[in-house]
Amino acid sequence: MQIGAMTSNGQTVHALACDWNDSKSAILAGPAVVAAIATAKTALDACAPQGSAAKLQWSSVTSKPVLVKGEDEGIGACIAEAATPVVAITKGTCTAIVLVGDPKRAGLMAAPLHD
């Protein structure tokens, strides 16, 4: 499952890609993943109120997302920690670029993270 960009409750995620173990529920995976990340929007935005982005990876067997790459390692680690609620609903392995803080700057910071 791949989604170019999706926003839920004000939280934007780019380049969401999941290898879902349960193909029957894979069609619902995208919205569920973004909604789970959105539950942490306040904590995510606190990581970089000025706007930033980080590419994260997580799976159903990890305790939290890990930073793949980002503008700043400290901000990326904060984003990974804040996005922890997404692990509970994951049934496979996913990557996504999570945008935080000021939307305009976050979009600019996300651009180089696309592979």
Backbone as a chain_set.jsonl record, in Angstrom:
{"seq": "MQIGAMTSNGQTVHALACDWNDSKSAILAGPAVVAAIATAKTALDACAPQGSAAKLQWSSVTSKPVLVKGEDEGIGACIAEAATPVVAITKGTCTAIVLVGDPKRAGLMAAPLHD", "coords": {"N": [[0.838, -1.159, 0.0], [0.598, 2.177, -0.895], [0.689, 5.667, -0.383], [0.657, 8.892, -1.591], [0.289, 11.421, -0.269], [-1.394, 12.402, 2.701], [-3.768, 13.818, 4.918], [-4.886, 14.002, 8.225], [-6.967, 15.184, 10.681], [-5.495, 17.577, 10.691], [-2.868, 16.698, 10.652], [-0.224, 15.993, 8.553], [1.061, 13.566, 6.331], [3.524, 12.301, 4.207], [4.43, 10.195, 1.422], [3.692, 7.603, 2.384], [4.218, 4.243, 2.883], [3.411, 0.909, 3.12], [4.01, -2.463, 3.914], [1.815, -4.609, 4.379], [0.853, -7.185, 6.558], [-1.641, -8.426, 6.602], [-3.604, -8.781, 4.032], [-6.313, -8.339, 3.64], [-7.061, -6.233, 5.292], [-5.469, -4.241, 4.367], [-6.339, -2.238, 2.623], [-7.548, -0.393, 4.26], [-5.48, 0.494, 5.714], [-3.879, 2.841, 5.212], [-5.462, 5.27, 5.895], [-5.886, 4.57, 8.599], [-3.295, 4.46, 9.679], [-2.392, 7.124, 9.319], [-4.303, 8.446, 10.871], [-3.646, 7.398, 13.386], [-1.09, 8.489, 13.763], [-1.873, 11.146, 13.815], [-3.07, 11.36, 16.308], [-1.076, 12.125, 17.938], [-0.479, 14.729, 17.318], [-0.12, 17.231, 18.734], [2.157, 16.737, 20.338], [3.948, 16.089, 18.298], [4.091, 18.508, 16.803], [5.276, 20.084, 18.738], [7.885, 19.266, 18.638], [9.144, 20.674, 16.615], [8.182, 23.578, 16.237], [8.635, 25.558, 14.342], [8.555, 24.257, 11.968], [9.248, 21.242, 10.325], [10.417, 18.052, 9.097], [10.475, 14.477, 9.048], [11.669, 11.327, 7.972], [10.356, 8.289, 8.791], [10.535, 4.884, 9.986], [8.807, 1.927, 10.859], [7.544, -1.042, 12.487], [5.373, -3.863, 13.169], [6.725, -5.23, 15.088], [8.425, -3.552, 16.421], [9.163, -1.283, 19.119], [8.886, 1.418, 18.852], [8.77, 4.015, 16.298], [11.614, 4.485, 14.108], [14.139, 6.833, 13.192], [14.797, 7.433, 9.843], [15.789, 9.38, 8.081], [16.312, 12.921, 8.338], [15.939, 16.513, 8.708], [17.264, 17.373, 10.983], [18.926, 15.596, 13.479], [18.184, 15.546, 16.217], [15.608, 16.713, 16.221], [14.375, 14.866, 14.542], [14.538, 12.526, 16.114], [12.851, 13.274, 18.198], [10.415, 13.491, 16.8], [10.11, 10.816, 16.0], [9.808, 9.579, 18.519], [7.448, 10.838, 19.436], [5.622, 9.877, 17.581], [4.995, 7.323, 18.327], [2.369, 6.094, 18.903], [1.531, 4.974, 16.455], [2.604, 2.448, 16.104], [1.075, 0.528, 17.429], [-1.14, -0.058, 15.811], [-0.124, -1.175, 13.557], [0.371, -3.735, 11.167], [2.606, -5.001, 9.96], [5.267, -3.628, 8.04], [6.181, -0.231, 7.817], [6.916, 2.922, 6.199], [7.191, 6.47, 6.355], [6.973, 9.975, 5.674], [6.823, 12.359, 8.035], [5.285, 15.369, 8.653], [5.743, 18.295, 10.585], [4.827, 21.032, 12.786], [5.059, 24.396, 11.484], [3.289, 24.456, 8.517], [4.135, 25.33, 5.904], [6.998, 25.542, 5.975], [7.522, 22.943, 6.835], [6.711, 21.455, 4.614], [8.666, 22.247, 2.775], [10.926, 21.152, 4.02], [10.333, 18.494, 3.84], [10.595, 17.819, 1.165], [13.336, 17.033, 0.263], [13.439, 14.542, 1.462], [12.048, 12.64, 0.128], [12.476, 9.7, -1.665]], "CA": [[0.0, 0.0, 0.0], [1.359, 3.422, -0.966], [-0.107, 6.888, -0.458], [1.539, 10.035, -1.819], [0.126, 12.367, 0.835], [-2.694, 12.324, 3.356], [-3.883, 14.625, 6.125], [-5.955, 13.616, 9.149], [-7.012, 16.079, 11.844], [-4.43, 18.565, 10.593], [-1.544, 16.069, 10.593], [0.087, 15.579, 7.189], [2.065, 12.522, 6.135], [3.873, 12.087, 2.796], [5.142, 8.973, 1.019], [3.38, 6.476, 3.265], [4.324, 2.95, 2.205], [3.324, -0.19, 4.085], [3.951, -3.857, 3.494], [0.869, -5.047, 5.404], [0.781, -8.643, 6.662], [-3.021, -8.861, 6.394], [-4.019, -8.107, 2.803], [-7.725, -7.97, 3.72], [-7.206, -4.929, 5.947], [-4.491, -3.303, 3.8], [-7.014, -1.107, 1.995], [-7.857, 0.572, 5.316], [-4.249, 0.776, 6.458], [-3.428, 4.221, 5.058], [-6.173, 6.177, 6.788], [-5.683, 4.178, 10.0], [-1.935, 4.852, 10.065], [-2.332, 8.583, 9.433], [-5.115, 8.809, 12.04], [-2.874, 7.063, 14.592], [-0.054, 9.519, 13.893], [-2.554, 12.401, 14.15], [-3.387, 11.417, 17.743], [0.092, 12.715, 18.604], [-0.172, 15.988, 16.628], [0.394, 18.258, 19.648], [3.541, 16.369, 20.678], [4.743, 16.183, 17.07], [4.329, 19.921, 16.498], [6.188, 20.621, 19.757], [9.257, 18.896, 18.261], [9.693, 21.72, 15.734], [7.093, 24.506, 15.913], [9.002, 26.337, 13.157], [8.307, 23.405, 10.814], [10.288, 20.288, 9.962], [9.902, 16.769, 8.626], [11.379, 13.346, 9.256], [11.252, 10.051, 7.399], [10.371, 7.275, 9.841], [10.211, 3.496, 9.659], [8.37, 1.163, 12.027], [6.881, -2.303, 12.164], [4.573, -4.432, 14.253], [7.604, -5.847, 16.096], [9.264, -2.545, 17.069], [8.467, -0.579, 20.192], [8.611, 2.78, 18.395], [9.373, 4.314, 15.0], [13.014, 4.909, 14.102], [14.447, 7.858, 12.205], [15.555, 7.032, 8.67], [16.537, 10.6, 7.808], [15.589, 14.148, 8.629], [16.693, 17.765, 8.673], [18.054, 17.484, 12.205], [18.815, 14.324, 14.196], [17.445, 15.742, 17.463], [14.199, 16.888, 15.876], [13.916, 13.575, 14.025], [14.35, 11.61, 17.242], [11.649, 13.74, 18.888], [9.279, 13.105, 15.962], [9.981, 9.359, 16.106], [9.267, 9.275, 19.85], [6.065, 11.312, 19.506], [4.782, 9.089, 16.671], [4.889, 5.957, 18.85], [1.045, 5.458, 18.815], [1.299, 4.296, 15.182], [3.076, 1.059, 16.158], [0.02, -0.349, 17.942], [-2.099, -0.47, 14.785], [0.606, -1.66, 12.388], [0.434, -5.182, 10.961], [3.607, -5.156, 8.92], [6.337, -2.633, 8.097], [5.802, 1.008, 7.132], [7.748, 4.124, 6.216], [6.429, 7.672, 6.025], [7.553, 11.271, 6.006], [5.893, 13.033, 8.936], [5.486, 16.815, 8.669], [5.369, 18.862, 11.88], [4.972, 22.473, 12.956], [4.617, 25.284, 10.416], [3.081, 23.633, 7.323], [4.91, 25.763, 4.732], [8.394, 25.122, 6.139], [7.541, 21.476, 6.907], [6.666, 20.983, 3.236], [9.996, 22.453, 2.188], [11.858, 20.217, 4.647], [9.973, 17.137, 3.418], [10.96, 17.583, -0.239], [14.537, 16.217, 0.044], [13.337, 13.229, 2.108], [11.437, 11.706, -0.819], [13.524, 8.928, -2.363]], "C": [[0.889, 1.23, 0.0], [0.398, 4.588, -1.113], [0.864, 8.053, -0.591], [1.499, 11.042, -0.691], [-1.278, 12.217, 1.398], [-2.642, 13.18, 4.611], [-5.074, 14.133, 6.926], [-5.867, 14.519, 10.368], [-5.848, 17.06, 11.857], [-3.02, 18.006, 10.512], [-1.3, 15.533, 9.188], [1.234, 14.578, 7.173], [2.28, 12.381, 4.632], [4.499, 10.707, 2.632], [4.938, 7.818, 1.987], [3.421, 5.19, 2.445], [4.329, 1.857, 3.259], [3.296, -1.525, 3.362], [3.13, -4.536, 4.586], [0.762, -6.563, 5.395], [-0.601, -9.188, 6.318], [-3.585, -8.124, 5.18], [-5.481, -7.672, 2.839], [-7.91, -6.593, 4.341], [-6.262, -3.878, 5.368], [-5.152, -2.078, 3.19], [-7.351, -0.015, 3.008], [-6.618, 1.042, 6.057], [-3.841, 2.239, 6.385], [-4.137, 5.19, 5.981], [-5.969, 5.844, 8.267], [-4.312, 4.607, 10.505], [-1.857, 6.361, 10.262], [-3.153, 9.058, 10.633], [-4.372, 8.511, 13.338], [-1.765, 8.085, 14.826], [-0.689, 10.838, 14.343], [-2.923, 12.495, 15.628], [-2.257, 12.068, 18.524], [0.449, 14.088, 18.026], [0.423, 17.045, 17.552], [1.849, 17.986, 20.0], [4.448, 16.474, 19.458], [5.084, 17.638, 16.75], [5.281, 20.563, 17.497], [7.649, 20.292, 19.44], [9.923, 19.981, 17.419], [8.571, 22.673, 15.338], [7.359, 25.324, 14.65], [8.774, 25.56, 11.869], [9.492, 22.527, 10.481], [9.61, 19.019, 9.459], [10.945, 15.701, 8.903], [10.798, 12.117, 8.581], [11.445, 8.996, 8.476], [10.091, 5.9, 9.262], [9.795, 2.807, 10.941], [7.719, -0.131, 11.555], [6.119, -2.798, 13.377], [5.44, -5.06, 15.332], [8.543, -4.845, 16.757], [8.462, -1.834, 18.149], [8.15, 0.862, 19.819], [9.23, 2.974, 17.017], [10.842, 4.711, 15.157], [13.213, 5.918, 12.978], [15.262, 7.255, 11.069], [16.414, 8.21, 8.22], [15.65, 11.803, 8.085], [16.523, 15.338, 8.597], [17.681, 17.837, 9.829], [17.841, 16.214, 13.022], [18.002, 14.451, 15.486], [15.957, 15.902, 17.227], [13.627, 15.569, 15.372], [13.66, 12.57, 15.122], [13.102, 11.982, 18.03], [10.397, 13.32, 18.117], [9.042, 11.602, 16.059], [9.36, 8.963, 17.441], [7.793, 9.662, 19.936], [5.119, 10.47, 18.654], [4.557, 7.66, 17.142], [3.487, 5.342, 18.756], [0.797, 4.679, 17.53], [1.682, 2.817, 15.235], [1.946, 0.104, 16.537], [-0.937, -0.836, 16.862], [-1.435, -1.082, 13.556], [0.661, -3.181, 12.353], [1.392, -5.476, 9.82], [4.71, -4.142, 9.133], [5.923, -1.42, 7.274], [6.93, 2.028, 7.172], [6.842, 5.289, 5.849], [7.255, 8.895, 6.365], [6.495, 12.025, 6.801], [6.255, 14.516, 8.978], [4.987, 17.371, 9.995], [5.543, 20.378, 11.879], [4.425, 23.257, 11.777], [4.495, 24.519, 9.097], [3.939, 24.028, 6.121], [6.36, 25.289, 4.833], [8.495, 23.598, 6.196], [7.517, 20.872, 5.504], [7.999, 21.131, 2.528], [11.008, 21.452, 2.735], [11.578, 18.773, 4.223], [10.492, 16.81, 2.022], [12.22, 16.741, -0.419], [14.473, 14.82, 0.67], [12.677, 12.188, 1.214], [12.554, 10.999, -1.581], [13.338, 8.97, -3.851]], "O": [[1.824, 1.326, 0.795], [-0.577, 4.519, -1.86], [1.791, 8.186, 0.208], [2.543, 11.475, -0.202], [-2.228, 11.94, 0.667], [-1.614, 13.261, 5.283], [-6.143, 13.878, 6.372], [-4.82, 14.61, 11.01], [-5.28, 17.342, 12.912], [-2.069, 18.764, 10.321], [-2.072, 14.715, 8.688], [2.225, 14.716, 7.889], [1.315, 12.348, 3.869], [5.029, 10.132, 3.583], [5.89, 7.136, 2.364], [2.733, 5.071, 1.431], [5.146, 1.872, 4.179], [2.638, -1.684, 2.334], [3.676, -4.984, 5.595], [0.599, -7.165, 4.334], [-0.716, -10.298, 5.798], [-3.998, -6.97, 5.291], [-5.857, -6.731, 2.141], [-8.82, -5.859, 3.956], [-6.255, -2.738, 5.832], [-4.584, -0.987, 3.233], [-7.43, 1.16, 2.649], [-6.705, 1.9, 6.936], [-3.488, 2.825, 7.409], [-3.486, 5.87, 6.774], [-5.888, 6.749, 9.097], [-4.185, 5.068, 11.64], [-1.315, 6.827, 11.265], [-2.737, 9.977, 11.338], [-4.457, 9.287, 14.29], [-1.529, 8.499, 15.961], [-0.113, 11.561, 15.155], [-3.076, 13.599, 16.152], [-2.459, 12.515, 19.653], [1.567, 14.563, 18.224], [1.395, 17.7, 17.174], [2.68, 18.893, 19.965], [5.596, 16.903, 19.575], [6.237, 17.959, 16.46], [6.015, 21.486, 17.146], [8.553, 20.971, 19.926], [11.135, 20.18, 17.505], [8.058, 22.589, 14.222], [6.423, 25.737, 13.966], [8.798, 26.144, 10.786], [10.618, 23.012, 10.367], [8.383, 18.932, 9.406], [12.141, 15.984, 8.982], [9.589, 11.891, 8.611], [12.542, 8.824, 9.007], [9.492, 5.766, 8.195], [10.365, 3.069, 12.0], [7.39, -0.289, 10.379], [6.208, -2.23, 14.465], [4.93, -5.395, 16.402], [9.377, -5.236, 17.574], [7.233, -1.79, 18.098], [7.248, 1.468, 20.397], [10.101, 2.207, 16.606], [11.255, 5.209, 16.205], [12.541, 5.862, 11.948], [16.299, 6.636, 11.305], [17.617, 8.063, 8.003], [14.422, 11.719, 8.069], [17.739, 15.191, 8.475], [18.806, 18.309, 9.664], [16.702, 15.798, 13.236], [17.217, 13.561, 15.812], [15.139, 15.312, 17.932], [12.512, 15.197, 15.737], [12.673, 11.836, 15.075], [12.371, 11.101, 18.482], [9.429, 12.847, 18.713], [7.899, 11.161, 16.186], [8.481, 8.103, 17.485], [6.979, 8.896, 20.452], [3.935, 10.361, 18.973], [3.977, 6.861, 16.408], [3.402, 4.133, 18.539], [-0.067, 3.803, 17.508], [1.133, 2.015, 14.479], [1.874, -1.008, 16.015], [-1.494, -1.927, 16.987], [-2.124, -1.467, 12.611], [0.954, -3.834, 13.355], [1.028, -6.121, 8.837], [5.057, -3.826, 10.271], [5.383, -1.556, 6.175], [7.784, 2.002, 8.059], [5.857, 5.125, 5.129], [8.126, 8.855, 7.234], [5.404, 12.296, 6.3], [7.387, 14.878, 9.299], [3.929, 16.969, 10.479], [6.301, 20.932, 11.082], [3.452, 22.847, 11.144], [5.489, 23.987, 8.603], [4.42, 23.158, 5.395], [6.891, 24.703, 3.889], [9.445, 23.021, 5.667], [8.216, 19.897, 5.232], [8.413, 20.251, 1.774], [11.857, 20.959, 1.991], [12.475, 17.931, 4.245], [10.795, 15.654, 1.727], [12.184, 15.791, -1.201], [15.359, 13.999, 0.432], [12.735, 10.993, 1.501], [13.474, 11.645, -2.081], [14.126, 8.377, -4.588]]}, "num_chains": 1, "name": "protein.A"}
